Amino acid sequence: MELQDYWRTLRRRWGLVMGCMGLVIVLAAIWTWSVTPLYSSTTRIFVSTSQSDENSAYTGNLFATQRVASYADLVTSNQLAERVAADLDTEANPLTPAELRDKVSARSVPETVLLEISATDPDAELARAIAQAYAEELQGLVEELETPLGATDAVVKATLIDDAQASSSPVSPNPVRNLALAAVLGLLLGVGAAVARELLDTSIKSDEDVAAVTAAPVLAKIFKDSDAKLAPSQALATSTPWAESFRVLRTNMQYVDIDREQKVLVLTSSMPGEGKTTTAVNLAVTMTQAGRRVALIECDLRRPLISERLDLDPAVGTTSVLIGKVSAADAMQRYGDTALDVMVSGQLPPNPSELLQSQAMESLLVELRTRYDVVILDAPPLLPVTDAALLATRADGAVVVVSHGQTTRDQLATALERLESVGAKTLGVVVNLTPNKKSGSAYGYGYGYGYAPREESKKDISKDASKGTAKDIKA
């Protein structure tokens, strides 16, 4: 991934990044306010030697400096802990030497003869008492260790210069520091999760993803929109981005297989639920609005949806024509007040693949090609069954619908291989359910469309629909 790829990933998955950061901050906050606060108290000891002249004083100072590091180790010794435990052995503070060693620490101040002893405890007064007791007991221990055998005075002396004080504010936890570290950690985790998910996510979300699978062009991106739930004759009369995307698809379809005036197109998808039937219906309606003679034929004889979608009679349709019960003209139904002729699936057969491969299907397509400018075949998905691939061999080619963020590159590649294996042509790809970044307004993509609040447009359409008519807006 290049730098711009990382930037696009963060823009696309900013919700995941912010979610991770927020989660870590919340966990840090819960931990910060649930742990027992600890108080600290510190005392300081000055280490010196008893030297009189200047040269001896300099040598003694070096000696004392070296001794300070040793005294810091003595603070954590078991012998000193036992003395302090005995000194603090009261009913209120029954501490063992092992517990005391865990509560105390010492450090020598660099390039000085100062030794700092710190004690921490949930009780501020007890922390002060421990630090003070350690300083006092250390003075006595140093005097014992540094007094030569037979002498009365110690060579090195430890002097307490700062008494321990009880602290009014805890040293742990530190809310500001903890939350700041949590925010940084959460941000790093979020970025890592976003990048990892991007690398593992093989779903199709851009033209580049489609181009990585096939050389077939992206004919259109169909935006997400609540208008899709309306009847096509109403929804496509608006100037919303969703309706305009179908006009873009209609325009681009004019450049597909330009050598044929009458075209037979198969609309299919890789898997169910990617919107191929909705795309077929709305493309057909959009083409009729441009004055084309269009027939929509339902060839999904397993899970038909068009009759319910367009509120048409499902009794007579494609299967009725293929078995010779009715003619193609008698099976056609006019959709609403449009010029679109629709042939629904009819009764579900036990052998849909055999019907679609029959000579009767070939004759039906020849007849429809002579009567219509465009014949759109709504076919089943390519991966579950072979119906769409077989139909595409008898048509001018197939348009494959993929769902943005749902269809994977592997699924699309396998679906296109099904078409290629039977010698069918892939005319292009339609990316459905693309997020609409301009969902707040009905934005016009050409000079023929202006800006208009979507709420107003939907209100007008609903009002006209209640009267039984739809608003006509020229594309």
C-alpha positions as CSV (number, residue, x, y, z in Angstrom):
1,M,0.0,0.0,0.0
2,E,1.2,3.5,-0.8
3,L,0.8,6.6,1.3
4,Q,-2.3,7.7,-0.5
5,D,-3.8,4.2,-0.1
6,Y,-3.4,4.6,3.7
7,W,-5.1,8.0,3.6
8,R,-8.0,6.6,1.6
9,T,-8.3,3.7,4.0
10,L,-8.4,6.1,7.0
11,R,-11.1,8.2,5.3
12,R,-13.1,5.2,4.4
13,R,-12.8,3.5,7.8
14,W,-12.6,6.5,10.1
15,G,-15.5,5.1,12.1
16,L,-13.5,2.0,13.0
17,V,-10.5,4.2,14.0
18,M,-12.6,6.5,16.2
19,G,-14.4,3.5,17.7
20,C,-11.2,1.8,18.7
21,M,-9.9,5.0,20.3
22,G,-13.1,5.6,22.1
23,L,-13.2,2.1,23.4
24,V,-9.6,2.2,24.8
25,I,-10.3,5.6,26.4
26,V,-13.5,4.2,28.1
27,L,-11.6,1.2,29.4
28,A,-8.8,3.4,30.6
29,A,-11.3,5.7,32.4
30,I,-13.0,2.7,34.0
31,W,-9.7,1.4,35.2
32,T,-8.5,4.8,36.4
33,W,-11.5,5.4,38.5
34,S,-11.8,1.9,39.8
35,V,-8.2,1.3,41.1
36,T,-7.2,2.3,44.7
37,P,-5.3,5.6,44.7
38,L,-1.7,5.4,46.0
39,Y,0.0,8.1,48.0
40,S,3.8,8.7,48.1
41,S,6.1,10.2,50.6
42,T,9.8,11.0,50.1
43,T,12.7,11.7,52.4
44,R,16.3,12.6,51.7
45,I,19.6,11.6,53.3
46,F,22.9,13.3,53.0
47,V,26.0,11.0,53.1
48,S,29.3,12.6,54.3
49,T,32.8,11.6,55.6
50,S,34.6,13.1,58.5
51,Q,37.7,14.6,56.8
52,S,39.4,17.8,58.0
53,D,41.8,19.1,55.3
54,E,41.0,20.0,51.7
55,N,42.6,17.1,50.0
56,S,41.1,14.6,52.4
57,A,37.7,16.2,52.0
58,Y,37.8,15.8,48.2
59,T,38.8,12.2,48.5
60,G,36.1,11.6,51.1
61,N,33.5,13.2,48.9
62,L,34.3,10.7,46.1
63,F,34.2,7.9,48.6
64,A,30.8,9.1,49.9
65,T,29.4,9.4,46.3
66,Q,30.4,5.8,45.6
67,R,28.8,4.7,48.9
68,V,25.4,6.3,48.1
69,A,24.7,3.6,45.5
70,S,25.4,0.9,48.0
71,Y,23.1,2.5,50.5
72,A,20.3,2.6,47.9
73,D,20.6,-1.2,47.7
74,L,20.5,-1.5,51.5
75,V,17.0,0.1,51.5
76,T,15.5,-2.9,49.8
77,S,17.4,-5.4,52.0
78,N,15.6,-7.8,54.3
79,Q,17.6,-6.7,57.4
80,L,16.5,-3.1,57.1
81,A,12.9,-4.2,56.3
82,E,12.8,-6.3,59.5
83,R,14.0,-3.3,61.6
84,V,11.3,-1.0,60.0
85,A,8.7,-3.7,60.5
86,A,9.6,-3.9,64.2
87,D,9.5,-0.1,64.4
88,L,6.1,0.1,62.8
89,D,4.7,-3.0,64.6
90,T,1.4,-1.7,65.8
91,E,-2.1,-3.1,65.7
92,A,-3.0,-0.4,63.1
93,N,-0.1,-1.2,60.7
94,P,0.8,-5.0,60.9
95,L,3.2,-5.0,57.9
96,T,5.6,-7.9,57.2
97,P,9.1,-7.2,55.9
98,A,8.1,-8.6,52.4
99,E,5.2,-6.1,52.3
100,L,7.5,-3.2,53.2
101,R,10.0,-4.1,50.5
102,D,7.2,-3.8,47.9
103,K,6.2,-0.4,49.2
104,V,9.6,1.3,49.3
105,S,12.2,2.4,46.8
106,A,15.5,4.3,46.8
107,R,17.6,6.2,44.3
108,S,20.9,8.1,44.5
109,V,20.7,11.6,43.0
110,P,23.3,11.6,40.1
111,E,26.6,13.3,40.8
112,T,25.6,14.1,44.4
113,V,25.8,12.4,47.8
114,L,22.1,12.6,48.3
115,L,19.9,9.5,48.7
116,E,16.1,9.7,48.2
117,I,13.8,7.1,49.9
118,S,10.2,6.9,48.7
119,A,7.3,4.9,50.1
120,T,3.8,4.4,48.5
121,D,0.6,3.2,50.2
122,P,-3.1,3.7,49.9
123,D,-2.9,5.5,53.3
124,A,-1.0,8.8,53.0
125,E,-0.1,8.8,56.7
126,L,1.2,5.2,56.5
127,A,3.3,6.1,53.5
128,R,4.8,9.0,55.4
129,A,5.5,6.8,58.4
130,I,7.2,4.1,56.3
131,A,9.5,6.6,54.5
132,Q,10.4,8.3,57.8
133,A,11.1,4.9,59.6
134,Y,13.3,3.7,56.7
135,A,15.4,6.9,56.8
136,E,15.9,6.7,60.5
137,E,16.7,3.0,60.5
138,L,19.1,3.5,57.6
139,Q,21.1,6.1,59.6
140,G,21.6,3.6,62.3
141,L,22.5,0.8,59.9
142,V,25.1,3.0,58.1
143,E,26.7,3.9,61.3
144,E,27.0,0.3,62.3
145,L,28.5,-0.8,59.0
146,E,30.8,2.2,58.6
147,T,32.4,2.0,62.1
148,P,35.7,0.2,62.0
149,L,36.3,-2.6,64.5
150,G,37.6,-1.2,67.8
151,A,36.7,2.4,66.8
152,T,33.9,4.6,68.2
153,D,33.2,6.9,65.3
154,A,31.9,5.9,61.8
155,V,33.9,6.8,58.7
156,V,30.7,7.7,56.8
157,K,27.7,9.4,58.2
158,A,24.1,9.4,56.9
159,T,22.2,12.5,57.9
160,L,18.4,13.0,57.5
161,I,17.9,16.4,55.9
162,D,14.3,16.2,54.7
163,D,11.6,14.6,56.9
164,A,8.8,12.6,55.2
165,Q,5.6,14.5,54.6
166,A,2.0,13.2,54.1
167,S,0.8,13.9,50.5
168,S,-2.6,15.3,49.9
169,S,-2.9,14.1,46.3
170,P,-2.3,10.6,45.0
171,V,0.5,9.8,42.6
172,S,-1.4,6.9,41.1
173,P,-3.6,6.8,39.1
174,N,-3.0,9.9,37.0
175,P,-6.2,10.5,35.1
176,V,-4.8,13.0,32.6
177,R,-1.8,10.9,31.8
178,N,-3.8,7.7,31.6
179,L,-6.5,9.1,29.2
180,A,-3.8,10.8,27.0
181,L,-1.9,7.5,26.7
182,A,-5.2,5.6,26.1
183,A,-6.1,8.1,23.3
184,V,-2.7,7.5,21.6
185,L,-2.9,3.8,22.0
186,G,-6.5,3.6,20.8
187,L,-5.6,5.7,17.8
188,L,-2.7,3.4,16.9
189,L,-4.9,0.3,17.4
190,G,-7.6,1.9,15.3
191,V,-5.3,2.7,12.5
192,G,-3.8,-0.8,12.6
193,A,-7.3,-2.4,12.6
194,A,-8.4,-0.2,9.7
195,V,-5.3,-1.1,7.7
196,A,-5.7,-4.8,8.5
197,R,-9.3,-4.8,7.6
198,E,-8.6,-3.1,4.4
199,L,-6.0,-5.6,3.5
200,L,-8.2,-8.5,4.4
201,D,-11.4,-7.0,2.8
202,T,-11.7,-8.1,-0.8
203,S,-15.1,-6.6,-1.4
204,I,-15.6,-4.3,-4.4
205,K,-15.8,-0.7,-3.5
206,S,-14.2,1.2,-6.4
207,D,-13.5,1.2,-10.1
208,E,-10.0,0.0,-9.3
209,D,-11.4,-3.1,-7.6
210,V,-13.4,-3.9,-10.7
211,A,-10.5,-3.2,-13.0
212,A,-8.4,-5.7,-11.0
213,V,-10.8,-8.4,-12.0
214,T,-12.0,-7.6,-15.5
215,A,-11.3,-5.2,-18.4
216,A,-15.1,-4.7,-18.8
217,P,-16.1,-1.1,-18.0
218,V,-18.1,0.1,-15.0
219,L,-21.2,1.3,-16.7
220,A,-22.7,3.1,-13.7
221,K,-22.7,3.3,-9.9
222,I,-26.2,3.1,-8.4
223,F,-26.4,5.1,-5.2
224,K,-28.2,4.1,-2.0
225,D,-31.5,6.0,-1.7
226,S,-34.9,5.6,0.0
227,D,-36.5,6.4,-3.4
228,A,-35.6,2.9,-4.5
229,K,-38.6,1.7,-2.4
230,L,-41.0,3.7,-4.5
231,A,-42.6,2.5,-7.7
232,P,-40.1,2.8,-10.5
233,S,-42.4,5.1,-12.5
234,Q,-42.5,7.5,-9.6
235,A,-38.9,7.2,-8.3
236,L,-37.3,7.7,-11.7
237,A,-39.3,10.9,-12.3
238,T,-37.3,12.6,-9.6
239,S,-34.0,14.5,-9.9
240,T,-32.2,12.6,-7.1
241,P,-28.7,11.1,-7.5
242,W,-30.3,7.7,-7.4
243,A,-32.6,8.4,-10.4
244,E,-29.7,10.2,-12.2
245,S,-27.5,7.2,-11.8
246,F,-30.0,5.1,-13.9
247,R,-29.9,7.9,-16.6
248,V,-26.2,7.6,-16.6
249,L,-26.5,3.8,-17.0
250,R,-29.0,4.3,-19.9
251,T,-26.6,6.7,-21.6
252,N,-23.7,4.4,-21.3
253,M,-25.7,1.4,-22.6
254,Q,-25.9,3.3,-25.9
255,Y,-22.2,2.7,-26.4
256,V,-22.4,-1.0,-25.7
257,D,-22.4,-3.2,-28.8
258,I,-23.1,-0.2,-31.1
259,D,-23.2,-2.4,-34.2
260,R,-26.6,-3.7,-33.3
261,E,-29.7,-1.5,-33.4
262,Q,-31.9,-4.1,-31.6
263,K,-30.2,-5.4,-28.5
264,V,-30.8,-8.3,-26.2
265,L,-29.1,-7.9,-22.8
266,V,-28.9,-10.2,-19.9
267,L,-28.8,-8.6,-16.4
268,T,-27.4,-10.9,-13.8
269,S,-25.2,-10.9,-10.7
270,S,-22.7,-13.1,-8.9
271,M,-24.9,-13.9,-5.9
272,P,-28.5,-13.4,-4.8
273,G,-29.4,-10.1,-3.1
274,E,-27.1,-7.8,-5.1
275,G,-30.0,-5.9,-6.7
276,K,-29.9,-7.3,-10.3
277,T,-33.8,-7.4,-10.6
278,T,-34.2,-3.8,-9.2
279,T,-31.5,-2.7,-11.7
280,A,-33.1,-4.5,-14.6
281,V,-36.6,-3.0,-13.8
282,N,-35.4,0.6,-13.3
283,L,-33.1,0.5,-16.4
284,A,-36.0,-0.7,-18.5
285,V,-38.3,2.1,-17.2
286,T,-35.5,4.7,-17.8
287,M,-35.0,3.5,-21.4
288,T,-38.8,3.8,-22.1
289,Q,-38.7,7.4,-20.8
290,A,-36.1,8.1,-23.5
291,G,-38.6,6.9,-26.2
292,R,-37.1,3.4,-26.7
293,R,-39.2,0.4,-27.3
294,V,-38.2,-1.9,-24.4
295,A,-39.3,-5.3,-23.2
296,L,-38.4,-6.7,-19.8
297,I,-38.4,-10.5,-19.7
298,E,-38.2,-12.3,-16.4
299,C,-35.9,-15.3,-16.9
300,D,-35.4,-16.0,-13.2
301,L,-37.6,-19.0,-13.1
302,R,-36.5,-20.0,-9.6
303,R,-37.0,-16.9,-7.5
304,P,-39.1,-14.4,-9.6
305,L,-39.6,-10.9,-8.1
306,I,-40.8,-8.7,-11.0
307,S,-44.5,-9.4,-10.7
308,E,-44.5,-8.4,-7.0
309,R,-42.2,-5.5,-7.6
310,L,-44.4,-4.0,-10.4
311,D,-47.7,-5.3,-9.1
312,L,-48.4,-7.4,-12.2
313,D,-50.4,-10.6,-12.7
314,P,-48.0,-13.5,-12.1
315,A,-50.2,-16.3,-13.7
316,V,-49.0,-16.0,-17.3
317,G,-45.5,-15.3,-18.4
318,T,-42.2,-16.7,-19.7
319,T,-42.9,-20.3,-18.9
320,S,-46.4,-20.0,-20.6
321,V,-44.8,-18.9,-23.8
322,L,-42.0,-21.5,-23.8
323,I,-44.4,-24.4,-23.4
324,G,-46.6,-23.0,-26.2
325,K,-49.7,-22.1,-24.1
326,V,-49.8,-18.4,-25.2
327,S,-48.0,-16.2,-27.6
328,A,-45.3,-13.7,-26.6
329,A,-47.6,-10.8,-27.4
330,D,-50.4,-12.2,-25.2
331,A,-48.0,-12.7,-22.3
332,M,-46.8,-9.1,-22.3
333,Q,-48.2,-6.8,-19.7
334,R,-47.9,-3.0,-19.8
335,Y,-46.5,-1.5,-16.7
336,G,-48.5,1.4,-15.3
337,D,-48.6,4.5,-17.4
338,T,-45.2,3.8,-19.0
339,A,-44.5,2.3,-22.5
340,L,-42.7,-0.7,-20.9
341,D,-43.8,-4.2,-21.8
342,V,-43.1,-6.8,-19.2
343,M,-43.2,-10.6,-19.3
344,V,-43.2,-12.0,-15.8
345,S,-42.0,-15.5,-15.1
346,G,-45.4,-17.3,-14.9
347,Q,-45.7,-20.5,-13.1
348,L,-42.5,-22.0,-11.7
349,P,-41.3,-25.0,-13.7
350,P,-39.5,-28.0,-12.3
351,N,-36.8,-27.7,-15.1
352,P,-35.9,-24.0,-15.5
353,S,-32.5,-24.7,-17.1
354,E,-33.9,-27.0,-19.8
355,L,-36.6,-24.4,-20.6
356,L,-34.1,-21.6,-21.0
357,Q,-31.9,-23.8,-23.3
358,S,-34.8,-24.8,-25.4
359,Q,-35.4,-23.9,-29.1
360,A,-38.6,-22.2,-27.9
361,M,-36.4,-19.7,-25.9
362,E,-34.2,-19.1,-29.0
363,S,-37.4,-18.4,-31.1
364,L,-38.7,-16.1,-28.4
365,L,-35.6,-14.0,-28.4
366,V,-35.6,-13.8,-32.2
367,E,-39.2,-12.6,-32.2
368,L,-38.6,-10.0,-29.4
369,R,-35.5,-8.6,-31.2
370,T,-37.6,-7.7,-34.2
371,R,-40.3,-6.0,-32.2
372,Y,-38.3,-4.0,-29.6
373,D,-35.2,-1.7,-29.6
374,V,-34.0,-3.3,-26.3
375,V,-34.9,-6.6,-24.7
376,I,-33.7,-6.9,-21.1
377,L,-33.5,-10.4,-19.6
378,D,-33.6,-10.6,-15.8
379,A,-31.6,-13.7,-15.2
380,P,-30.6,-15.7,-12.1
381,P,-27.3,-15.1,-10.4
382,L,-24.3,-16.7,-12.1
383,L,-22.7,-18.6,-9.2
384,P,-25.6,-20.7,-7.8
385,V,-26.9,-21.8,-11.3
386,T,-25.9,-21.7,-14.9
387,D,-29.1,-20.2,-16.3
388,A,-27.6,-16.7,-16.8
389,A,-24.5,-17.9,-18.6
390,L,-26.6,-20.0,-21.0
391,L,-28.9,-17.1,-21.7
392,A,-25.9,-14.8,-22.3
393,T,-24.8,-17.0,-25.2
394,R,-28.1,-16.3,-27.0
395,A,-28.1,-12.6,-26.1
396,D,-25.6,-9.8,-27.1
397,G,-23.9,-10.1,-23.8
398,A,-24.4,-9.8,-20.0
399,V,-24.3,-6.9,-17.6
400,V,-23.2,-8.0,-14.2
401,V,-24.5,-6.2,-11.1
402,V,-22.3,-6.2,-8.0
403,S,-23.1,-4.9,-4.5
404,H,-20.8,-2.2,-3.2
405,G,-18.9,-3.5,-0.1
406,Q,-20.6,-7.0,-0.3
407,T,-19.6,-8.7,-3.5
408,T,-16.0,-9.9,-3.3
409,R,-13.4,-9.8,-6.1
410,D,-13.3,-13.6,-6.1
411,Q,-17.0,-13.9,-6.5
412,L,-17.0,-11.4,-9.4
413,A,-14.0,-13.2,-11.0
414,T,-15.7,-16.6,-10.7
415,A,-18.9,-15.2,-12.1
416,L,-17.1,-13.7,-15.2
417,E,-15.3,-17.0,-15.7
418,R,-18.7,-18.7,-16.0
419,L,-19.6,-16.4,-18.8
420,E,-16.2,-16.7,-20.5
421,S,-16.4,-20.5,-20.3
422,V,-19.5,-20.7,-22.5
423,G,-18.2,-18.0,-24.9
424,A,-20.6,-15.3,-23.6
425,K,-19.6,-11.6,-23.7
426,T,-19.4,-9.4,-20.6
427,L,-20.7,-6.0,-21.6
428,G,-19.9,-4.2,-18.3
429,V,-20.4,-4.0,-14.6
430,V,-22.9,-2.0,-12.5
431,V,-21.9,-1.2,-8.9
432,N,-25.1,-1.2,-6.9
433,L,-25.7,0.4,-3.4
434,T,-22.9,2.8,-3.7
435,P,-22.8,5.2,-0.7
436,N,-24.0,8.6,-1.7
437,K,-21.8,11.4,-0.3
438,K,-24.4,14.1,-1.4
439,S,-27.3,12.5,0.3
440,G,-28.4,15.8,1.8
441,S,-29.7,17.3,-1.4
442,A,-30.9,16.3,-4.9
443,Y,-27.8,17.2,-6.8
444,G,-28.0,17.5,-10.6
445,Y,-25.2,15.9,-12.5
446,G,-25.8,17.8,-15.7
447,Y,-27.0,21.2,-16.8
448,G,-30.5,19.9,-17.0
449,Y,-30.7,19.4,-13.2
450,G,-30.6,22.0,-10.5
451,Y,-30.3,21.9,-6.7
452,A,-33.5,21.1,-4.9
453,P,-34.2,19.9,-1.4
454,R,-34.9,16.2,-1.5
455,E,-37.7,16.5,1.1
456,E,-39.6,18.8,-1.2
457,S,-39.1,16.4,-4.2
458,K,-40.4,13.4,-2.2
459,K,-43.4,15.4,-0.9
460,D,-44.4,16.4,-4.5
461,I,-44.0,12.8,-5.6
462,S,-46.1,11.5,-2.8
463,K,-48.8,14.1,-3.4
464,D,-49.0,13.2,-7.1
465,A,-49.0,9.5,-6.4
466,S,-52.1,9.9,-4.2
467,K,-53.9,11.4,-7.2
468,G,-52.9,8.4,-9.3
469,T,-50.3,10.3,-11.5
470,A,-46.6,10.7,-11.3
471,K,-44.6,13.9,-11.8
472,D,-42.9,14.2,-15.2
473,I,-39.5,15.7,-15.0
474,K,-37.4,15.7,-18.2
475,A,-33.9,14.1,-18.1
